[in-house]
Coordinates of C-alpha atoms in Angstrom, one line a residue:
M1 CA -21.5 -1.9 0.6
R2 CA -20.4 -1.8 4.1
S3 CA -22.6 -4.4 5.4
Q4 CA -21.1 -6.8 2.7
F5 CA -17.7 -6.0 4.1
S6 CA -18.7 -6.6 7.7
K7 CA -19.9 -10.0 6.5
Q8 CA -16.3 -10.8 4.9
M9 CA -14.6 -9.4 8.1
S10 CA -16.9 -11.5 10.4
S11 CA -15.8 -14.7 8.2
A12 CA -12.2 -13.8 8.1
G13 CA -11.5 -12.3 11.4
G14 CA -14.5 -12.9 13.8
E15 CA -12.6 -15.2 16.0
E16 CA -11.1 -14.3 19.3
I17 CA -8.2 -12.1 19.0
G18 CA -5.9 -14.6 21.0
Q19 CA -6.6 -17.1 18.1
L20 CA -5.2 -14.7 15.5
S21 CA -1.7 -14.3 14.6
R22 CA -0.1 -10.8 14.9
K23 CA 0.0 -10.4 10.8
E24 CA -3.8 -11.5 10.7
L25 CA -4.7 -9.1 13.4
D26 CA -2.8 -6.2 11.8
D27 CA -4.4 -6.9 8.5
A28 CA -7.8 -7.4 10.0
N29 CA -7.5 -3.9 11.7
L30 CA -6.4 -2.3 8.4
A31 CA -9.2 -3.9 6.6
R32 CA -11.5 -2.3 9.1
M33 CA -10.5 1.0 7.9
G34 CA -11.2 -0.1 4.2
K35 CA -7.6 -0.9 3.1
R36 CA -5.9 -3.9 1.6
P37 CA -2.8 -5.2 3.0
V38 CA -0.2 -4.9 0.3
L39 CA 2.9 -4.0 2.0
K40 CA 5.0 -6.3 4.1
R41 CA 5.1 -5.6 7.9
N42 CA 8.8 -5.8 8.3
F43 CA 9.2 -3.1 11.0
G44 CA 9.0 -4.0 14.7
V45 CA 9.1 -1.6 17.7
M46 CA 12.7 -1.1 17.9
S47 CA 13.4 -0.7 14.0
I48 CA 10.6 1.9 14.0
L49 CA 11.7 3.7 17.0
G50 CA 15.1 3.8 14.9
F51 CA 13.4 5.1 11.9
S52 CA 11.7 8.0 13.9
C53 CA 14.8 9.0 15.7
T54 CA 17.1 9.1 12.8
I55 CA 14.5 11.0 10.7
L56 CA 14.4 13.8 13.4
I57 CA 18.2 13.8 14.0
T58 CA 17.7 16.7 16.2
W59 CA 21.1 17.1 17.7
E60 CA 22.7 17.0 14.1
G61 CA 20.2 19.7 13.0
I62 CA 21.1 21.7 15.9
V63 CA 24.9 21.8 15.2
T64 CA 24.0 22.6 11.5
L65 CA 21.7 25.3 12.1
F66 CA 22.2 26.6 15.6
L67 CA 23.3 29.9 14.5
Q68 CA 19.8 30.9 13.1
A69 CA 18.6 31.0 16.5
Y70 CA 21.9 32.5 17.7
Q71 CA 21.7 35.5 15.3
N72 CA 17.8 36.2 16.2
G73 CA 17.6 35.5 19.9
G74 CA 21.3 35.2 20.9
P75 CA 22.6 32.4 23.1
A76 CA 19.7 32.8 25.7
G77 CA 17.3 33.0 22.8
A78 CA 18.6 29.8 21.5
V79 CA 18.4 28.0 24.8
Y80 CA 14.8 29.1 25.8
G81 CA 13.6 29.0 22.1
F82 CA 14.8 25.2 22.0
L83 CA 12.9 24.6 25.4
F84 CA 9.7 26.4 23.9
V85 CA 10.1 24.3 20.6
W86 CA 10.5 21.0 22.4
A87 CA 7.6 21.6 24.6
G88 CA 5.4 22.4 21.4
V89 CA 6.7 19.5 19.4
A90 CA 5.7 17.4 22.6
G91 CA 2.2 18.6 22.3
T92 CA 2.0 18.1 18.7
F93 CA 3.4 14.8 18.7
V94 CA 0.7 13.7 21.4
V95 CA -1.9 14.9 19.0
L96 CA -0.4 12.7 16.0
S97 CA 0.0 9.8 18.2
E98 CA -3.5 9.8 19.1
L99 CA -4.5 10.0 15.6
A100 CA -2.2 7.4 14.5
S101 CA -3.5 5.1 17.1
M102 CA -7.0 5.4 15.9
A103 CA -6.1 5.2 12.3
P104 CA -2.6 3.7 11.4
T105 CA -2.5 4.0 7.7
S106 CA 0.0 5.2 5.6
G107 CA -2.0 8.2 4.2
G108 CA -1.8 9.9 7.7
Q109 CA -3.1 13.2 7.7
Y110 CA -5.5 13.4 4.8
H111 CA -7.1 10.0 6.0
W112 CA -7.5 11.4 9.5
T113 CA -9.0 14.7 8.1
S114 CA -11.6 12.6 6.0
M115 CA -12.8 10.7 9.2
L116 CA -12.9 13.8 11.3
A117 CA -14.2 16.4 9.1
P118 CA -18.0 17.2 8.7
R119 CA -19.5 15.4 5.7
S120 CA -20.3 18.7 3.7
C121 CA -16.5 19.7 3.6
M122 CA -14.7 16.3 4.0
K123 CA -13.8 15.7 0.5
L124 CA -12.1 19.2 -0.3
M125 CA -10.4 19.3 3.4
S126 CA -9.2 15.7 3.0
Y127 CA -7.8 16.5 -0.5
L128 CA -6.1 19.8 0.5
T129 CA -4.6 18.2 3.5
G130 CA -3.2 15.3 1.4
W131 CA -1.5 18.1 -0.8
L132 CA -0.1 20.1 2.0
T133 CA 1.6 16.6 3.3
V134 CA 2.9 16.1 0.0
I135 CA 4.5 19.6 -0.3
G136 CA 5.8 19.2 3.3
W137 CA 7.5 16.0 2.8
Q138 CA 8.9 16.4 -0.9
A139 CA 10.6 19.7 0.5
T140 CA 11.9 17.9 3.7
F141 CA 13.4 15.2 1.4
A142 CA 15.0 17.7 -1.0
T143 CA 16.3 19.9 2.1
S144 CA 17.8 16.8 3.5
C145 CA 19.7 15.9 0.2
Y146 CA 20.8 19.5 -0.3
L147 CA 22.3 19.8 3.2
V148 CA 24.2 16.6 2.8
G149 CA 25.6 17.7 -0.7
T150 CA 26.8 21.1 0.8
L151 CA 28.2 19.5 4.0
I152 CA 30.4 17.2 1.6
Q153 CA 31.5 20.4 -0.2
G154 CA 32.3 22.0 3.2
L155 CA 34.5 18.9 4.1
I156 CA 36.3 19.1 1.1
V157 CA 37.0 22.7 1.5
L158 CA 38.2 22.0 5.0
T159 CA 40.5 19.4 3.8
N160 CA 41.8 20.7 0.5
S161 CA 42.5 24.4 0.3
K162 CA 42.8 24.3 -3.4
Y163 CA 39.3 23.2 -4.0
E164 CA 37.0 25.9 -5.2
P165 CA 33.5 24.9 -4.6
E166 CA 30.7 25.5 -7.4
R167 CA 26.9 25.4 -6.9
W168 CA 26.7 22.6 -9.5
H169 CA 29.0 20.5 -7.6
G170 CA 26.5 20.5 -4.8
T171 CA 23.7 19.5 -7.1
L172 CA 25.7 16.5 -8.4
L173 CA 26.3 15.6 -4.8
F174 CA 22.7 16.1 -4.0
W175 CA 21.9 13.4 -6.8
A176 CA 24.4 11.1 -5.5
V177 CA 22.6 11.2 -2.0
V178 CA 19.3 10.5 -4.0
V179 CA 20.6 7.5 -5.8
F180 CA 21.9 5.9 -2.6
S181 CA 18.4 6.5 -1.1
I182 CA 16.8 4.8 -3.9
A183 CA 19.3 2.1 -3.8
I184 CA 18.2 1.1 0.0
N185 CA 14.6 1.8 -0.6
S186 CA 14.1 -0.3 -3.6
I187 CA 15.4 -3.6 -2.2
G188 CA 12.6 -4.3 0.1
G189 CA 12.3 -7.1 2.7
K190 CA 14.1 -6.4 5.9
V191 CA 16.9 -4.3 4.6
L192 CA 15.3 -1.0 5.5
P193 CA 14.4 -2.0 8.9
R194 CA 17.9 -3.3 9.8
F195 CA 19.6 -0.3 8.1
E196 CA 17.4 1.8 10.5
G197 CA 18.3 0.1 13.5
M198 CA 22.1 0.3 12.6
I199 CA 21.7 4.0 12.1
L200 CA 20.1 4.5 15.8
I201 CA 23.3 3.1 17.2
L202 CA 25.4 5.6 15.1
H203 CA 23.0 8.5 16.0
I204 CA 23.5 7.8 19.9
L205 CA 27.2 7.0 19.7
G206 CA 28.1 9.9 17.2
F207 CA 26.5 12.4 19.9
F208 CA 29.2 11.4 22.3
A209 CA 31.8 11.3 19.8
I210 CA 31.4 14.8 19.3
L211 CA 30.3 16.2 22.5
I212 CA 33.2 14.7 24.4
P213 CA 36.2 16.2 22.6
L214 CA 34.2 19.4 21.9
T215 CA 33.6 20.0 25.6
Y216 CA 36.9 18.9 26.6
M217 CA 39.3 20.7 24.1
A218 CA 37.3 23.9 23.5
D219 CA 37.5 27.1 25.6
H220 CA 34.4 27.6 27.4
G221 CA 32.1 30.7 27.8
T222 CA 30.4 31.6 31.0
S223 CA 27.0 30.8 32.2
K224 CA 26.0 34.4 32.2
E225 CA 26.9 34.6 28.5
V226 CA 24.9 31.5 27.6
F227 CA 21.9 31.9 29.7
T228 CA 21.4 35.9 30.0
Q229 CA 22.6 37.2 26.6
F230 CA 20.1 37.9 23.9
L231 CA 20.8 39.2 20.5
N232 CA 18.9 40.9 17.7
M233 CA 21.3 40.7 14.6
G234 CA 18.5 40.8 12.3
E235 CA 17.5 44.3 13.6
F236 CA 14.0 43.6 14.3
P237 CA 12.0 46.4 16.1
S238 CA 11.8 44.2 19.3
Q239 CA 13.8 41.3 20.9
G240 CA 10.7 39.4 21.2
L241 CA 10.1 39.4 17.4
S242 CA 13.7 38.6 16.9
F243 CA 13.3 35.5 19.2
F244 CA 10.5 34.0 17.4
V245 CA 11.9 34.6 14.0
G246 CA 14.9 32.7 15.3
L247 CA 12.9 29.4 16.1
A248 CA 13.2 28.4 12.6
G249 CA 16.4 26.4 13.1
C250 CA 15.0 24.5 16.2
I251 CA 11.6 23.8 14.5
F252 CA 13.3 22.4 11.4
S253 CA 15.6 20.3 13.7
F254 CA 12.2 18.4 14.9
A255 CA 11.0 18.3 11.3
G256 CA 9.1 15.0 10.2
G257 CA 7.5 13.8 13.4
D258 CA 4.9 12.0 11.3
A259 CA 7.5 9.9 9.3
A260 CA 6.5 6.6 11.3
V261 CA 2.9 7.3 10.5
H262 CA 3.5 6.7 6.7
M263 CA 5.1 3.6 7.2
S264 CA 2.1 2.2 9.4
E265 CA 1.1 -0.3 6.9
E266 CA 4.8 -1.9 7.3
I267 CA 4.6 -2.2 11.1
T268 CA 3.8 -4.8 13.3
N269 CA 1.1 -3.8 15.8
A270 CA 1.1 -0.2 14.2
A271 CA -1.7 1.2 16.6
V272 CA 0.8 0.7 19.6
A273 CA 4.2 0.9 17.9
V274 CA 3.8 4.1 16.1
P275 CA 2.7 6.1 18.9
I276 CA 5.6 4.5 21.2
S277 CA 8.2 5.4 18.5
I278 CA 6.9 9.0 18.0
M279 CA 6.7 9.7 21.7
L280 CA 10.0 8.1 22.6
S281 CA 11.8 9.9 19.4
V282 CA 10.7 13.4 20.8
L283 CA 12.0 12.5 24.3
I284 CA 15.4 10.9 23.1
N285 CA 16.0 13.6 20.3
G286 CA 15.0 16.6 22.3
S287 CA 17.3 15.4 25.2
L288 CA 20.4 15.0 22.8
G289 CA 19.6 18.0 20.9
F290 CA 19.2 20.2 24.1
G291 CA 22.6 18.8 25.3
M292 CA 24.4 19.4 22.0
L293 CA 23.0 22.9 21.9
I294 CA 24.3 24.0 25.3
A295 CA 27.6 22.4 24.3
M296 CA 28.0 24.4 21.2
L297 CA 26.9 27.7 23.0
F298 CA 29.5 27.2 25.7
C299 CA 32.2 26.2 23.1
S300 CA 31.3 28.5 20.2
G301 CA 34.7 30.5 20.5
D302 CA 35.2 33.4 17.9
L303 CA 31.9 33.3 16.2
G304 CA 33.0 36.2 14.1
S305 CA 35.5 34.0 12.2
A306 CA 33.2 31.1 12.3
L307 CA 30.4 33.0 10.5
N308 CA 32.9 33.6 7.7
S309 CA 34.3 30.1 7.3
P310 CA 34.9 29.1 3.7
T311 CA 33.3 25.8 4.2
G312 CA 29.8 27.5 4.5
Y313 CA 29.0 25.9 7.9
P314 CA 30.3 27.8 11.1
F315 CA 30.1 24.7 13.2
L316 CA 32.8 23.3 11.3
A317 CA 34.9 26.4 12.3
I318 CA 33.9 26.0 15.8
F319 CA 35.2 22.3 15.8
L320 CA 38.4 23.5 14.3
Q321 CA 38.9 25.9 16.9
A322 CA 38.3 23.5 19.6
T323 CA 40.4 20.7 18.5
G324 CA 43.1 22.5 16.5
S325 CA 43.0 19.5 14.2
I326 CA 41.6 19.4 10.6
A327 CA 41.7 15.6 10.6
G328 CA 39.7 15.7 14.0
T329 CA 37.3 18.2 12.6
A330 CA 36.8 16.3 9.5
A331 CA 36.0 13.1 11.5
M332 CA 33.4 15.0 13.6
G333 CA 32.0 16.6 10.6
S334 CA 31.8 13.2 8.7
I335 CA 29.6 11.9 11.7
I336 CA 27.2 14.7 10.9
T337 CA 27.3 14.2 7.1
T338 CA 26.9 10.4 7.4
M339 CA 23.8 10.9 9.7
G340 CA 22.4 13.3 7.1
A341 CA 22.8 10.9 4.3
T342 CA 21.2 8.0 6.1
T343 CA 18.3 10.1 7.3
S344 CA 17.8 10.9 3.4
V345 CA 16.9 7.1 3.1
G346 CA 14.4 7.2 5.8
M347 CA 12.9 10.4 4.4
L348 CA 12.5 8.9 0.9
A349 CA 10.6 6.1 2.6
S350 CA 8.3 8.3 4.3
T351 CA 7.7 10.7 1.4
S352 CA 7.1 7.9 -1.0
R353 CA 4.7 6.2 1.0
Q354 CA 2.5 9.0 1.6
F355 CA 2.7 9.9 -2.0
W356 CA 1.9 6.2 -2.9
S357 CA -1.3 6.3 -0.3
F358 CA -2.5 9.6 -1.7
A359 CA -2.3 8.0 -5.2
R360 CA -3.9 4.9 -4.1
D361 CA -6.9 7.2 -3.0
R362 CA -6.7 9.0 -6.5
G363 CA -5.7 12.3 -5.1
I364 CA -2.5 12.7 -7.5
P365 CA -2.4 13.0 -11.3
G366 CA -1.4 9.5 -12.9
W367 CA -2.6 7.9 -9.8
R368 CA -2.9 4.4 -11.5
L369 CA 1.0 4.3 -12.1
W370 CA 2.1 5.7 -8.7
S371 CA -0.4 3.5 -6.6
Q372 CA 1.3 0.2 -7.9
V373 CA 3.5 -2.0 -5.7
T374 CA 6.0 -4.3 -7.2
E375 CA 5.1 -7.8 -6.2
R376 CA 8.6 -9.0 -5.4
S377 CA 9.6 -6.6 -3.0
A378 CA 6.2 -5.2 -1.8
V379 CA 7.6 -1.7 -2.3
P380 CA 5.7 1.3 -4.1
L381 CA 8.9 1.6 -6.5
Y382 CA 7.0 4.0 -8.7
S383 CA 6.3 6.4 -6.1
V384 CA 9.9 6.1 -4.9
L385 CA 11.3 6.7 -8.3
M386 CA 8.9 9.9 -8.8
T387 CA 9.6 11.3 -5.4
S388 CA 13.2 11.0 -6.4
V389 CA 12.7 12.7 -9.7
I390 CA 11.0 15.6 -8.2
A391 CA 13.8 16.2 -5.8
S392 CA 16.4 15.9 -8.3
L393 CA 14.5 18.5 -10.3
L394 CA 14.3 20.6 -7.2
A395 CA 18.3 20.5 -7.2
L396 CA 18.5 22.3 -10.3
I397 CA 17.2 25.6 -8.6
N398 CA 20.5 25.5 -6.5
I399 CA 22.6 26.1 -9.6
G400 CA 20.8 29.3 -10.4
S401 CA 20.0 30.5 -7.1
P402 CA 20.7 28.9 -3.6
V403 CA 18.6 31.6 -1.9
A404 CA 15.7 30.4 -4.0
F405 CA 16.3 26.8 -3.0
N406 CA 16.6 27.4 0.9
D407 CA 13.3 29.5 0.7
L408 CA 11.8 26.4 -1.2
C409 CA 12.9 24.0 1.4
S410 CA 11.5 26.0 4.0
M411 CA 8.3 24.8 2.7
S412 CA 8.8 21.6 4.8
I413 CA 7.7 23.6 8.0
S414 CA 4.8 25.4 6.4
G415 CA 3.4 22.3 4.5
L416 CA 3.9 19.8 7.5
Y417 CA 2.6 22.2 10.1
L418 CA -0.4 23.3 8.1
S419 CA -1.4 19.7 7.7
Y420 CA -0.9 19.1 11.5
M421 CA -3.1 22.2 12.1
V422 CA -6.1 20.9 10.0
V423 CA -6.2 17.3 11.7
G424 CA -5.4 18.9 15.4
S425 CA -8.3 21.4 14.9
L426 CA -10.7 18.8 13.7
L427 CA -9.6 16.4 16.7
L428 CA -10.1 19.3 19.2
W429 CA -13.5 19.9 17.8
R430 CA -14.4 16.0 17.9
R431 CA -13.2 15.5 21.4
C432 CA -15.0 18.5 22.7
T433 CA -18.3 17.6 21.1
G434 CA -17.9 13.9 22.2
G435 CA -17.7 12.8 18.8
I436 CA -15.2 9.8 19.6
S437 CA -16.2 6.7 21.3
S438 CA -14.2 5.1 24.0
A439 CA -16.2 1.8 23.7
R440 CA -14.7 -1.0 21.6
S441 CA -16.8 -1.8 18.5
S442 CA -17.4 -5.3 17.2
D443 CA -14.5 -6.8 15.2
S444 CA -16.4 -6.7 12.0
A445 CA -17.2 -3.0 12.1
I446 CA -15.9 -0.3 9.9
I447 CA -14.3 2.2 11.9
N448 CA -12.2 5.4 11.7
T449 CA -12.7 6.2 8.2
A450 CA -14.9 8.7 6.1
G451 CA -18.3 8.4 7.3
A452 CA -17.5 5.5 9.8
K453 CA -17.7 5.4 13.5
L454 CA -15.0 7.2 15.4
V455 CA -13.2 5.2 18.2
W456 CA -10.2 6.0 20.0
G457 CA -7.0 3.7 19.8
P458 CA -4.9 2.2 22.4
F459 CA -3.0 5.7 22.9
H460 CA -5.3 8.3 24.1
I461 CA -4.9 11.2 26.6
P462 CA -8.7 11.4 28.1
G463 CA -10.6 14.3 29.8
I464 CA -9.4 17.8 30.3
W465 CA -5.6 16.8 29.9
G466 CA -6.2 15.8 26.5
I467 CA -8.1 19.0 25.7
L468 CA -5.5 21.4 27.2
I469 CA -2.6 19.4 25.4
N470 CA -4.4 19.5 21.9
T471 CA -5.1 23.2 22.4
W472 CA -1.4 24.0 23.4
A473 CA -0.2 22.0 20.2
L474 CA -2.4 24.2 18.1
I475 CA -1.1 27.4 19.7
Y476 CA 2.6 26.2 19.0
M477 CA 1.7 25.0 15.3
T478 CA 0.2 28.5 14.7
I479 CA 3.2 30.4 15.8
A480 CA 5.6 27.9 14.0
V481 CA 3.7 28.3 10.6
F482 CA 3.4 32.1 10.9
F483 CA 7.0 32.7 11.6
S484 CA 8.4 30.1 9.0
F485 CA 7.4 32.9 6.3
W486 CA 9.7 35.6 7.9
P487 CA 12.9 36.7 6.5
P488 CA 16.0 36.5 8.8
A489 CA 16.5 40.2 8.9
W490 CA 13.9 43.2 9.3
V491 CA 15.6 45.0 6.2
V492 CA 14.7 42.8 3.3
T493 CA 16.9 42.3 0.3
V494 CA 16.7 39.7 -2.6
Q495 CA 19.1 37.6 -0.7
T496 CA 17.3 37.7 2.8
M497 CA 13.6 37.6 1.3
N498 CA 11.7 34.4 2.3
F499 CA 9.8 33.3 -0.8
S500 CA 8.6 30.0 0.9
V501 CA 4.8 31.5 1.0
I502 CA 4.9 31.9 -2.8
G503 CA 6.0 28.1 -3.0
T504 CA 3.4 27.0 -0.4
V505 CA 0.5 29.1 -1.6
G506 CA 1.5 28.5 -5.4
T507 CA 1.3 24.7 -4.8
I508 CA -2.0 25.0 -3.0
M509 CA -3.4 27.0 -6.0
L510 CA -2.1 24.5 -8.4
S511 CA -3.8 21.5 -6.4
L512 CA -7.1 23.4 -6.3
F513 CA -7.0 24.0 -10.0
Y514 CA -6.4 20.2 -10.6
Y515 CA -9.2 19.5 -8.1
Y516 CA -12.0 21.5 -9.8
A517 CA -10.6 20.4 -13.2
R518 CA -10.4 16.8 -12.8
A519 CA -9.8 15.3 -9.1
R520 CA -13.2 16.2 -7.8
K521 CA -14.6 13.7 -10.3
V522 CA -12.3 10.8 -9.1
Y523 CA -11.4 11.8 -5.5
D524 CA -13.8 10.9 -2.7
G525 CA -11.3 10.6 0.3
P526 CA -10.0 7.1 1.4
I527 CA -11.3 4.5 -1.0
M528 CA -13.1 1.2 0.2
E529 CA -10.6 -1.0 -1.4
H530 CA -12.6 -4.4 -1.0
T531 CA -15.2 -2.9 -3.8
M532 CA -12.3 -2.3 -6.3

């Protein structure tokens, strides 16, 4: 089978690289991993950098969620916790970049697992990793839409004292964000890349539009309060335990680092562009996020009244204390809300592409429908719609219990990071045992897929530094996953209990049931599509 494919590749792409167009070279590289090019490569380096940066939106996330670290850790805990998470995310993104450079496909983690895992357990490990990624991305998209809906409600409360918010209002606004995301994603062509490039500009300019008036107009705390004061408002047995529980907000602010990976088959020169976008996004977003965190801590003012803000978001009360203007606060809050809405567009794109790719390899029930791509727009529209339906159904949980919905959405951390841990562990094993070659193979050889030769891509940290970074990333990921299941207070009530472990484990159990009932008969890891 592979020898036949090698002959086809030799005839189609055995020429010198310099004689091939960029599109032909990208398609040839994809074909060497057994995949047919069916999506259009409309993203370049700058547009995918905008995509990656605006998926993370770290400074916006810090503004929205910084009180999680403040309550468990205090100002000093928030500062040092952010630096810890930033360093951990950087190591994790190096691992993802190395893997994306080796095998830039929309499948991402489950494809990497299939190419790295021992043959004896490759099939099941790849399948479980695929479902962990599905869980993580579906939850991340739902979380984004939920936050935007409730942010809009908060702005209405801020500007209209007669408005009485209801949970079902938030669900309707959630659905509005989903419809907006579908509209942008279903058009196809260069609309999405241009949209993401435009949002990158808003992402950077919006940072200064909030930072400057906040720091100029607010009363400032002291350096001693910000850098030395630790708090344990969750009443945990030790300050150290409280510190680690408080990391959740910072971790979520960096969620979605593999977003560009799942767009790989729509990116020109993906083996280079994806690692560049991933690493620059952690540098840019980490810098902006840390700057905004310091500003929020110095300008937090009366946090007691901020915690009881009728808007549901303490940062709006902090902005109001600083500016003394409802209109100014609404304008600053609108920037963050707009960024959240536009981020949902990119999250839907990544979620649907990962879902589509896993369906293409027969890992999802109904894979024949979800793996289809519309010819006119070259978009996996059925996967876009299915992802949107799942998120819209999850929004109904908010009507009955916002606590349950928030816990469900924390699965975005556990799902994604568990998938990172699987591929990170396998990569460390392969690099320590010399299982990956640095030598370039022939242009017609099958590489970096299940059972094929493993070859490093253009982005690679060689030697002991690669091993150390890989090991550090695994240590960080273990901490992130472990504490993602913890409640925010030591004394647990129905309101404070974190049920995300039930959702994560429950979905894994259901996927295992489907695997042994059906999927093991049709799922063999990434399919060599030239045989279809």
